[in-house]
CSV table of N, CA and C in Angstrom, one decimal:
chain,number,residue,atom,x,y,z
F,17,MET,N,33.2,137.0,212.2
F,17,MET,CA,32.8,138.2,211.5
F,17,MET,C,33.3,139.5,212.2
F,18,PHE,N,33.3,139.5,213.5
F,18,PHE,CA,33.8,140.7,214.2
F,18,PHE,C,35.0,140.3,215.0
F,19,PRO,N,36.1,141.0,214.8
F,19,PRO,CA,37.3,140.7,215.6
F,19,PRO,C,37.1,140.7,217.1
F,20,GLY,N,37.6,139.8,217.8
F,20,GLY,CA,37.5,139.7,219.3
F,20,GLY,C,36.2,139.1,219.7
F,21,LYS,N,35.3,138.7,218.8
F,21,LYS,CA,34.0,138.1,219.2
F,21,LYS,C,34.1,136.6,218.8
F,22,ASP,N,33.7,135.7,219.7
F,22,ASP,CA,33.6,134.4,219.2
F,22,ASP,C,32.2,134.2,218.7
F,23,GLU,N,31.9,133.1,218.0
F,23,GLU,CA,30.7,132.9,217.3
F,23,GLU,C,29.5,132.8,218.3
F,24,GLN,N,29.7,132.5,219.5
F,24,GLN,CA,28.7,132.3,220.5
F,24,GLN,C,28.2,133.7,221.1
F,25,GLN,N,29.1,134.7,221.0
F,25,GLN,CA,28.7,136.0,221.6
F,25,GLN,C,27.8,136.8,220.7
F,26,GLN,N,26.8,137.4,221.3
F,26,GLN,CA,25.9,138.2,220.6
F,26,GLN,C,26.5,139.6,220.3
F,27,VAL,N,26.5,140.0,219.1
F,27,VAL,CA,27.0,141.3,218.7
F,27,VAL,C,26.1,142.4,219.0
F,28,PHE,N,24.8,142.2,218.7
F,28,PHE,CA,23.8,143.3,218.9
F,28,PHE,C,22.8,142.9,220.0
F,29,ALA,N,22.6,143.7,221.0
F,29,ALA,CA,21.7,143.4,222.1
F,29,ALA,C,20.2,143.5,221.6
F,30,GLU,N,19.9,144.4,220.7
F,30,GLU,CA,18.6,144.6,220.2
F,30,GLU,C,18.6,144.7,218.7
F,31,PRO,N,17.5,144.3,218.0
F,31,PRO,CA,17.4,144.4,216.6
F,31,PRO,C,17.7,145.8,216.0
F,32,TRP,N,17.3,146.8,216.7
F,32,TRP,CA,17.5,148.2,216.1
F,32,TRP,C,19.0,148.5,216.0
F,33,GLU,N,19.8,147.9,216.8
F,33,GLU,CA,21.2,148.1,216.7
F,33,GLU,C,21.8,147.6,215.4
F,34,ALA,N,21.3,146.4,215.1
F,34,ALA,CA,21.8,145.8,213.8
F,34,ALA,C,21.3,146.6,212.6
F,35,HIS,N,20.1,147.1,212.7
F,35,HIS,CA,19.5,147.9,211.7
F,35,HIS,C,20.3,149.2,211.5
F,36,ALA,N,20.6,149.9,212.6
F,36,ALA,CA,21.4,151.1,212.5
F,36,ALA,C,22.8,150.8,211.9
F,37,PHE,N,23.4,149.7,212.3
F,37,PHE,CA,24.7,149.3,211.8
F,37,PHE,C,24.6,149.1,210.3
F,38,ALA,N,23.6,148.3,209.9
F,38,ALA,CA,23.5,148.0,208.4
F,38,ALA,C,23.2,149.3,207.6
F,39,ILE,N,22.4,150.1,208.1
F,39,ILE,CA,22.0,151.4,207.4
F,39,ILE,C,23.2,152.2,207.2
F,40,ALA,N,24.0,152.4,208.2
F,40,ALA,CA,25.3,153.2,208.1
F,40,ALA,C,26.2,152.6,207.1
F,41,VAL,N,26.4,151.3,207.1
F,41,VAL,CA,27.3,150.6,206.2
F,41,VAL,C,26.8,150.8,204.8
F,42,LYS,N,25.5,150.5,204.6
F,42,LYS,CA,25.0,150.5,203.2
F,42,LYS,C,25.0,152.0,202.6
F,43,LEU,N,24.7,153.0,203.4
F,43,LEU,CA,24.7,154.3,202.9
F,43,LEU,C,26.1,154.8,202.5
F,44,SER,N,27.1,154.3,203.3
F,44,SER,CA,28.5,154.6,203.0
F,44,SER,C,28.9,153.9,201.7
F,45,GLU,N,28.5,152.6,201.6
F,45,GLU,CA,28.9,151.8,200.4
F,45,GLU,C,28.2,152.5,199.2
F,46,LYS,N,27.1,153.1,199.3
F,46,LYS,CA,26.4,153.7,198.2
F,46,LYS,C,27.0,155.1,197.8
F,47,GLY,N,28.0,155.5,198.7
F,47,GLY,CA,28.7,156.8,198.4
F,47,GLY,C,28.1,158.0,198.9
F,48,LEU,N,27.1,157.9,199.8
F,48,LEU,CA,26.4,159.1,200.4
F,48,LEU,C,27.3,159.8,201.4
F,49,PHE,N,28.3,159.1,202.0
F,49,PHE,CA,29.3,159.7,202.8
F,49,PHE,C,30.5,158.7,202.9
F,50,LYS,N,31.7,159.3,203.2
F,50,LYS,CA,32.9,158.5,203.3
F,50,LYS,C,32.9,157.9,204.7
F,51,TRP,N,33.4,156.7,204.7
F,51,TRP,CA,33.5,156.0,206.0
F,51,TRP,C,34.3,156.8,207.0
F,52,SER,N,35.3,157.5,206.6
F,52,SER,CA,36.1,158.3,207.5
F,52,SER,C,35.3,159.4,208.1
F,53,ASP,N,34.4,160.0,207.3
F,53,ASP,CA,33.5,161.0,207.8
F,53,ASP,C,32.5,160.4,208.9
F,54,TRP,N,32.1,159.2,208.6
F,54,TRP,CA,31.3,158.5,209.6
F,54,TRP,C,32.0,158.2,210.9
F,55,THR,N,33.2,157.7,210.8
F,55,THR,CA,33.9,157.4,212.1
F,55,THR,C,34.2,158.7,212.8
F,56,ASN,N,34.5,159.8,212.1
F,56,ASN,CA,34.7,161.0,212.8
F,56,ASN,C,33.4,161.5,213.5
F,57,ALA,N,32.3,161.3,212.9
F,57,ALA,CA,31.0,161.7,213.5
F,57,ALA,C,30.7,160.8,214.7
F,58,LEU,N,31.0,159.5,214.7
F,58,LEU,CA,30.8,158.7,215.8
F,58,LEU,C,31.7,159.0,216.9
F,59,ALA,N,33.0,159.3,216.6
F,59,ALA,CA,33.9,159.6,217.7
F,59,ALA,C,33.5,160.9,218.3
F,60,GLU,N,33.0,161.9,217.6
F,60,GLU,CA,32.6,163.2,218.2
F,60,GLU,C,31.4,162.9,219.1
F,61,GLU,N,30.4,162.1,218.7
F,61,GLU,CA,29.3,161.8,219.6
F,61,GLU,C,29.8,161.2,220.9
F,62,ILE,N,30.7,160.3,220.9
F,62,ILE,CA,31.2,159.7,222.1
F,62,ILE,C,32.0,160.7,222.9
F,63,LYS,N,32.8,161.5,222.3
F,63,LYS,CA,33.6,162.5,223.0
F,63,LYS,C,32.7,163.5,223.7
F,64,GLU,N,31.6,164.0,223.0
F,64,GLU,CA,30.7,164.9,223.6
F,64,GLU,C,30.0,164.3,224.8
F,65,ALA,N,29.6,163.1,224.7
F,65,ALA,CA,29.0,162.4,225.9
F,65,ALA,C,30.0,162.3,227.1
F,66,LYS,N,31.2,162.0,226.8
F,66,LYS,CA,32.2,161.9,227.9
F,66,LYS,C,32.5,163.3,228.5
F,67,ASP,N,32.6,164.3,227.6
F,67,ASP,CA,32.9,165.6,228.1
F,67,ASP,C,31.7,166.2,228.9
F,68,GLN,N,30.5,165.7,228.7
F,68,GLN,CA,29.3,166.1,229.4
F,68,GLN,C,29.1,165.3,230.7
F,69,GLY,N,30.0,164.3,230.9
F,69,GLY,CA,29.9,163.4,232.0
F,69,GLY,C,28.8,162.4,232.0
F,70,GLN,N,28.3,162.1,230.8
F,70,GLN,CA,27.2,161.1,230.7
F,70,GLN,C,27.8,159.7,231.0
F,71,PRO,N,27.1,159.0,231.9
F,71,PRO,CA,27.5,157.7,232.2
F,71,PRO,C,27.4,156.7,231.1
F,72,ASP,N,28.3,155.7,231.1
F,72,ASP,CA,28.1,154.6,230.1
F,72,ASP,C,27.7,153.4,230.9
F,73,PHE,N,26.5,153.0,230.6
F,73,PHE,CA,25.9,151.8,231.3
F,73,PHE,C,26.1,150.5,230.5
F,74,GLY,N,27.0,150.6,229.4
F,74,GLY,CA,27.2,149.5,228.6
F,74,GLY,C,26.3,149.3,227.5
F,75,ASN,N,25.3,150.1,227.4
F,75,ASN,CA,24.3,150.0,226.3
F,75,ASN,C,24.2,151.3,225.4
F,76,THR,N,25.3,152.1,225.5
F,76,THR,CA,25.2,153.4,224.9
F,76,THR,C,25.8,153.4,223.5
F,77,TYR,N,26.7,152.5,223.1
F,77,TYR,CA,27.4,152.5,221.9
F,77,TYR,C,26.5,152.7,220.7
F,78,TYR,N,25.5,151.9,220.6
F,78,TYR,CA,24.6,152.0,219.4
F,78,TYR,C,23.7,153.2,219.5
F,79,GLN,N,23.5,153.8,220.7
F,79,GLN,CA,22.8,155.1,220.7
F,79,GLN,C,23.7,156.1,220.1
F,80,PHE,N,25.0,156.1,220.4
F,80,PHE,CA,25.9,157.0,219.8
F,80,PHE,C,25.9,156.8,218.2
F,81,TRP,N,25.9,155.5,217.9
F,81,TRP,CA,25.9,155.1,216.4
F,81,TRP,C,24.7,155.8,215.7
F,82,LEU,N,23.5,155.7,216.3
F,82,LEU,CA,22.3,156.2,215.8
F,82,LEU,C,22.4,157.8,215.7
F,83,SER,N,22.9,158.4,216.8
F,83,SER,CA,23.0,159.8,216.8
F,83,SER,C,24.0,160.3,215.7
F,84,ALA,N,25.1,159.6,215.6
F,84,ALA,CA,26.1,160.0,214.6
F,84,ALA,C,25.5,159.8,213.2
F,85,LEU,N,24.7,158.8,213.0
F,85,LEU,CA,24.0,158.6,211.7
F,85,LEU,C,23.1,159.8,211.4
F,86,GLU,N,22.3,160.2,212.4
F,86,GLU,CA,21.4,161.3,212.2
F,86,GLU,C,22.2,162.6,211.8
F,87,THR,N,23.3,162.8,212.6
F,87,THR,CA,24.1,164.0,212.4
F,87,THR,C,24.7,164.0,211.0
F,88,ILE,N,25.3,162.9,210.6
F,88,ILE,CA,26.0,162.9,209.3
F,88,ILE,C,24.9,163.1,208.1
F,89,LEU,N,23.8,162.5,208.3
F,89,LEU,CA,22.7,162.6,207.2
F,89,LEU,C,22.2,164.1,207.2
F,90,LEU,N,22.2,164.7,208.3
F,90,LEU,CA,21.7,166.1,208.3
F,90,LEU,C,22.9,167.0,207.8
F,91,GLU,N,24.1,166.8,208.2
F,91,GLU,CA,25.2,167.6,207.7
F,91,GLU,C,25.5,167.5,206.2
F,92,LYS,N,25.2,166.3,205.7
F,92,LYS,CA,25.5,166.1,204.2
F,92,LYS,C,24.2,166.4,203.4
F,93,ASN,N,23.2,167.0,204.1
F,93,ASN,CA,21.9,167.4,203.4
F,93,ASN,C,21.3,166.2,202.7
F,94,ILE,N,21.5,165.0,203.3
F,94,ILE,CA,20.8,163.8,202.8
F,94,ILE,C,19.4,163.7,203.3
F,95,LEU,N,19.3,164.3,204.5
F,95,LEU,CA,18.0,164.3,205.2
F,95,LEU,C,17.8,165.7,205.8
F,96,LYS,N,16.5,166.1,205.7
F,96,LYS,CA,16.2,167.4,206.3
F,96,LYS,C,15.7,167.2,207.8
F,97,LYS,N,16.0,168.2,208.6
F,97,LYS,CA,15.7,168.1,210.0
F,97,LYS,C,14.1,167.9,210.2
F,98,SER,N,13.4,168.7,209.3
F,98,SER,CA,11.9,168.5,209.4
F,98,SER,C,11.4,167.1,209.1
F,99,ASP,N,12.1,166.5,208.1
F,99,ASP,CA,11.7,165.1,207.8
F,99,ASP,C,12.1,164.2,208.9
F,100,LEU,N,13.2,164.4,209.5
F,100,LEU,CA,13.6,163.5,210.6
F,100,LEU,C,12.7,163.7,211.8
F,101,LYS,N,12.3,164.9,212.1
F,101,LYS,CA,11.3,165.1,213.2
F,101,LYS,C,10.0,164.5,212.9
F,102,SER,N,9.5,164.6,211.6
F,102,SER,CA,8.3,164.0,211.2
F,102,SER,C,8.3,162.5,211.3
F,103,MET,N,9.4,161.9,210.9
F,103,MET,CA,9.5,160.4,210.9
F,103,MET,C,9.5,160.0,212.4
F,104,MET,N,10.2,160.7,213.2
F,104,MET,CA,10.3,160.3,214.6
F,104,MET,C,8.9,160.4,215.3
F,105,GLU,N,8.2,161.4,214.9
F,105,GLU,CA,6.8,161.5,215.5
F,105,GLU,C,5.9,160.4,215.0
F,106,GLN,N,6.0,160.1,213.7
F,106,GLN,CA,5.2,159.0,213.1
F,106,GLN,C,5.6,157.7,213.8
F,107,TRP,N,6.8,157.5,214.1
F,107,TRP,CA,7.3,156.2,214.8
F,107,TRP,C,6.7,156.2,216.2
F,108,ARG,N,6.8,157.4,216.9
F,108,ARG,CA,6.3,157.4,218.3
F,108,ARG,C,4.8,157.1,218.3
F,109,ARG,N,4.0,157.7,217.4
F,109,ARG,CA,2.6,157.4,217.4
F,109,ARG,C,2.3,155.9,217.1
F,110,ALA,N,3.0,155.4,216.1
F,110,ALA,CA,2.8,154.0,215.8
F,110,ALA,C,3.2,153.1,217.0
F,111,TYR,N,4.3,153.4,217.6
F,111,TYR,CA,4.7,152.6,218.8
F,111,TYR,C,3.6,152.7,219.9
F,112,LEU,N,3.1,153.9,220.2
F,112,LEU,CA,2.2,154.0,221.3
F,112,LEU,C,0.8,153.4,221.0
F,113,SER,N,0.5,153.2,219.7
F,113,SER,CA,-0.8,152.7,219.3
F,113,SER,C,-0.7,151.2,219.1
F,114,THR,N,0.4,150.6,219.2
F,114,THR,CA,0.6,149.1,218.9
F,114,THR,C,0.5,148.4,220.2
F,115,PRO,N,-0.4,147.4,220.2
F,115,PRO,CA,-0.6,146.5,221.4
F,115,PRO,C,0.7,145.8,221.8
F,116,HIS,N,0.9,145.7,223.1
F,116,HIS,CA,2.1,145.1,223.6
F,116,HIS,C,2.3,143.7,223.0
F,117,GLY,N,3.5,143.4,222.6
F,117,GLY,CA,3.9,142.1,222.0
F,117,GLY,C,3.7,142.0,220.5
F,118,ASN,N,3.1,143.0,219.9
F,118,ASN,CA,2.9,143.0,218.5
F,118,ASN,C,4.0,143.9,217.8
F,119,PRO,N,4.3,143.5,216.6
F,119,PRO,CA,5.3,144.4,215.9
F,119,PRO,C,4.7,145.7,215.5
F,120,VAL,N,5.6,146.7,215.6
F,120,VAL,CA,5.1,148.1,215.3
F,120,VAL,C,5.1,148.2,213.8
F,121,LYS,N,4.0,148.7,213.3
F,121,LYS,CA,3.9,148.9,211.8
F,121,LYS,C,3.8,150.4,211.5
F,122,LEU,N,4.7,150.8,210.7
F,122,LEU,CA,4.8,152.2,210.4
F,122,LEU,C,4.4,152.4,208.9
F,123,VAL,N,3.5,153.3,208.7
F,123,VAL,CA,3.0,153.5,207.3
F,123,VAL,C,4.2,154.0,206.5
F,124,LYS,N,4.3,153.6,205.3
F,124,LYS,CA,5.5,154.0,204.5
F,124,LYS,C,5.6,155.6,204.5
F,125,TYR,N,6.8,156.0,204.8
F,125,TYR,CA,7.1,157.4,204.8
F,125,TYR,C,7.2,158.0,203.4
F,126,LYS,N,6.6,159.2,203.3
F,126,LYS,CA,6.7,159.9,201.9
F,126,LYS,C,7.5,161.1,202.0
C-alpha cells in the first residue's frame, strides 16, 4: 500500500495519525482543496519547524500533518478559528473526564 513499507511494518504509530491521514485524503477527494495545496501546506509546516530548530524525535510527521490540515481548513474558510478552538476545548474536557483505559466520547459537535 505504501512504497518502501513491507506489509509487516506499521504505517501509523497511533490511531489518530490514521484518522488525520484519512481526513486529509477524503477532504481533498471531495474537492475542498487541491492535493498540491495540501502538500505545500505540509511542506511549510515542516520547513517552519526546521527553521525554528525544533527537534525531530521521529514522531513529529503526523503532528505536522495535523497542523497542516488545520492551516489549510482555516485558509480555505472551510473551518472558522472559533469553531476549531471550541472543538479543541470540547475534546480536552472529554479527555480529562474520561477514566483511564476507556474510549473518549465526544458529544456530537454542532
